[in-house]
Coordinates of C-alpha atoms in Angstrom, one line a residue:
X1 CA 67.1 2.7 -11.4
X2 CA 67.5 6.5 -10.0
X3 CA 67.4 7.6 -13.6
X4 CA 64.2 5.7 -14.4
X5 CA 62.5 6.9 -11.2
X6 CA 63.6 10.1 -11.0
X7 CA 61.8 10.4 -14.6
X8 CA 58.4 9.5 -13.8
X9 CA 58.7 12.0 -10.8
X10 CA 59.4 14.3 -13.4
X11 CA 56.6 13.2 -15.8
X12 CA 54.5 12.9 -12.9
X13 CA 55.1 16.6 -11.0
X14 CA 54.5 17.7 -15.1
X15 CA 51.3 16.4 -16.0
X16 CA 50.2 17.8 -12.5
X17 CA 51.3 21.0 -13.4
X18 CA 49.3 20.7 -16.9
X19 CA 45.9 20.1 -15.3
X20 CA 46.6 22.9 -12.1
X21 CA 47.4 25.3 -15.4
X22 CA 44.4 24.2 -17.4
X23 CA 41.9 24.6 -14.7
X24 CA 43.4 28.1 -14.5
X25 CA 42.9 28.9 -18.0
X26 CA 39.7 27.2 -18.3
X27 CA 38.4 29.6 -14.7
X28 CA 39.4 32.6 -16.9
X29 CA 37.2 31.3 -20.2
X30 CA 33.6 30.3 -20.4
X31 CA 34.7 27.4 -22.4
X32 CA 36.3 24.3 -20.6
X33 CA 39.8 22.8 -22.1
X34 CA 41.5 19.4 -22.2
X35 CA 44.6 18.2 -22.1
X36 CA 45.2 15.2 -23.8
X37 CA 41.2 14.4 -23.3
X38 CA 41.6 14.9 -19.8
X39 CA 39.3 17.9 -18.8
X40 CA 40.2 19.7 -15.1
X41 CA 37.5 21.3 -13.3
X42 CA 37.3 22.7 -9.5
X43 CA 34.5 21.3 -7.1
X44 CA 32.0 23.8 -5.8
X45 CA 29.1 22.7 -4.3
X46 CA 28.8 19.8 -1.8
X47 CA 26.4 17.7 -3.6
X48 CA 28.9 14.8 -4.2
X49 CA 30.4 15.1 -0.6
X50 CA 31.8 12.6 1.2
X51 CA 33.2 11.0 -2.0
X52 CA 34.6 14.6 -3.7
X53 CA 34.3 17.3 -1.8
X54 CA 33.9 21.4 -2.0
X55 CA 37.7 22.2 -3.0
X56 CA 38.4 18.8 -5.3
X57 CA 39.6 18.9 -8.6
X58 CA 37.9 16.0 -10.7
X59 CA 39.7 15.3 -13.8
X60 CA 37.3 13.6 -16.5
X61 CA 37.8 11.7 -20.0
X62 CA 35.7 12.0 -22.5
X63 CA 34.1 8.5 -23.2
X64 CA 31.4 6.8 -25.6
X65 CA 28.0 6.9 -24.3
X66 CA 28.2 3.5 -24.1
X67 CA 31.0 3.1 -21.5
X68 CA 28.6 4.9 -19.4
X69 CA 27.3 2.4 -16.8
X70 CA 25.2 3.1 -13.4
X71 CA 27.1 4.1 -10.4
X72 CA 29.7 6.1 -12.9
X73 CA 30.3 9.5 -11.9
X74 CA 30.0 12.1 -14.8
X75 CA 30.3 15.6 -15.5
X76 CA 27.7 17.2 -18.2
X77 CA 26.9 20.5 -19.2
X78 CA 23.9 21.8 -17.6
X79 CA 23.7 25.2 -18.5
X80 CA 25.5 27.8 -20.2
X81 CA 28.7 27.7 -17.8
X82 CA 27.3 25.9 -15.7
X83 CA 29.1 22.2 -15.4
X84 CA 27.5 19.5 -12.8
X85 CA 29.6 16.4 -11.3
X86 CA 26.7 13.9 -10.6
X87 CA 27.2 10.3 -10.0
X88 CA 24.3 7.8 -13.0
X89 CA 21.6 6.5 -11.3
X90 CA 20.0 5.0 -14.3
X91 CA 20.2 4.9 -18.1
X92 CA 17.1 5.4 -20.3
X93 CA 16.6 4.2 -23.7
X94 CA 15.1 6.3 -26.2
X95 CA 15.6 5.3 -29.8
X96 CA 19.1 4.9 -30.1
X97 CA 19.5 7.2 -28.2
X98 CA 21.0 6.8 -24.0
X99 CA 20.2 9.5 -21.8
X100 CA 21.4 9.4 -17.9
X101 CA 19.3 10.2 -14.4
X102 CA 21.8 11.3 -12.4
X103 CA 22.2 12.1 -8.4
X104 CA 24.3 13.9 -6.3
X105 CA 25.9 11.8 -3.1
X106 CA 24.8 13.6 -0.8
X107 CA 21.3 14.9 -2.2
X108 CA 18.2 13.3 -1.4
X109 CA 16.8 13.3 -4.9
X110 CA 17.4 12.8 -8.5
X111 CA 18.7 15.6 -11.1
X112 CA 15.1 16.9 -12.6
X113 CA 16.9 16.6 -16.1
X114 CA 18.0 13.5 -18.4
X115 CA 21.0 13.5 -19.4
X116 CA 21.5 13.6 -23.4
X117 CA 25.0 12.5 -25.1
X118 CA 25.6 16.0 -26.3
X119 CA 26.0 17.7 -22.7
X120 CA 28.7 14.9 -21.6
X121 CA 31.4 15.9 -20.7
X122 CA 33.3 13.2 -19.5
X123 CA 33.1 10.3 -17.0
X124 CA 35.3 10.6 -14.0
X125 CA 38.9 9.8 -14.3
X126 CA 40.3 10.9 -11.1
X127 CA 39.9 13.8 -8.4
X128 CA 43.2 15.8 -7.0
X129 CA 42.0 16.2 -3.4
X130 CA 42.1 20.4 -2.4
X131 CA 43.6 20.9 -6.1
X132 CA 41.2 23.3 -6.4
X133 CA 42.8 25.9 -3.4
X134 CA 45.8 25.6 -5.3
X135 CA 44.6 26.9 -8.1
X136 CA 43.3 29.7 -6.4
X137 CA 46.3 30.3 -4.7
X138 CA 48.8 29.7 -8.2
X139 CA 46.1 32.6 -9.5
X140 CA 47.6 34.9 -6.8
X141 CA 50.5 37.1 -7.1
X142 CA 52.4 35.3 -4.0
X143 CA 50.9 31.7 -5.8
X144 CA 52.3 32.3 -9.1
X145 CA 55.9 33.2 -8.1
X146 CA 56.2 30.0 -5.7
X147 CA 55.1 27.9 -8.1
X148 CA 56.3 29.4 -11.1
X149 CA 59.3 32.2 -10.6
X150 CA 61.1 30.4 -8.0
X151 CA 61.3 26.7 -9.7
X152 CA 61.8 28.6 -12.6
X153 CA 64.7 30.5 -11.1
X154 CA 66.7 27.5 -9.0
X155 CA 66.4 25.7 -12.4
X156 CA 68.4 27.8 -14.1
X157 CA 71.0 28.5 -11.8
X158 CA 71.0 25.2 -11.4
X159 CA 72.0 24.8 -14.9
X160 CA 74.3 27.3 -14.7
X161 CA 76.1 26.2 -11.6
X162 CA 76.3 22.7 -13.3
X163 CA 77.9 24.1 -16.9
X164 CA 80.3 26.6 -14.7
X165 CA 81.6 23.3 -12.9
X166 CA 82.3 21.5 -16.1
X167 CA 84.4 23.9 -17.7

């Protein structure tokens, strides 16, 4: 039972430190990146406070159009590097085609803009509360060797210790 736990803490810390890394690669590019369809991307305007705050990381999945319902919260491309985490206040047939209003929590109006399937993004999957000062920090001198260098280091004397003692 240790064994099997102490493996999805490991899987666990892992895929945290996959979406911290790829928000810091995806900060440093104009373009965003996924892993494993999960796309990370830092909080930086209030307009979604008290549900995900300044700080947040939301983590989003890419999903059909028509998994979007109202109340979901979705990030879409507004602009050229610019990437908005609005929650669907209503859907709009047109053709075939969906298109999304969207709101921010805490704004008092609607987006001016419908929401077409080719700025989607994703739909929410989850939010890592403050992730986002992490990443600033990791991005750091100081960040990346107490994340990185010192793990990195006590795991391989760790090793080491542990081979020495066998022999």
């Amino acid at each position: 039972m240790k064994k099997v736990l102490k493996w999805i803490v490991n899987i666990f810390i892992c895929m945290m430190i996959l979406i911290i890394v790829s928000s810091i690669v995806s900060s440093k590019k104009s373009d965003i990146s996924s892993i494993f369809g999960y796309t990370p991307m830092k909080v930086l305007t209030g307009s979604m406070e008290p549900s995900i705050k300044v700080g947040d990381i939301v983590v989003v999945r890419k999903r059909p159009v028509s998994d979007i319902k109202i109340g979901d919260v979705i990030t879409y491309k507004a602009e050229e590097d610019i990437y908005i985490t609005h929650r669907v206040v209503q859907i709009l047939v047109e053709g075939d085609d969906l298109k999304f209003k969207t709101k921010g929590d805490a704004n008092n109006i609607e987006d001016k803009d419908s929401i077409y399937e080719d700025q989607l993004i994703g739909k929410l999957a989850f939010r890592i509360p403050k992730g986002g000062y992490i990443v600033d920090f990791i991005k750091k001198p100081i960040g990346f060797i107490t994340f990185f260098v010192i793990p990195i280091v006590i795991l391989i004397g760790t090793e080491i210790k542990s081979s020495v003692k066998q022999y």
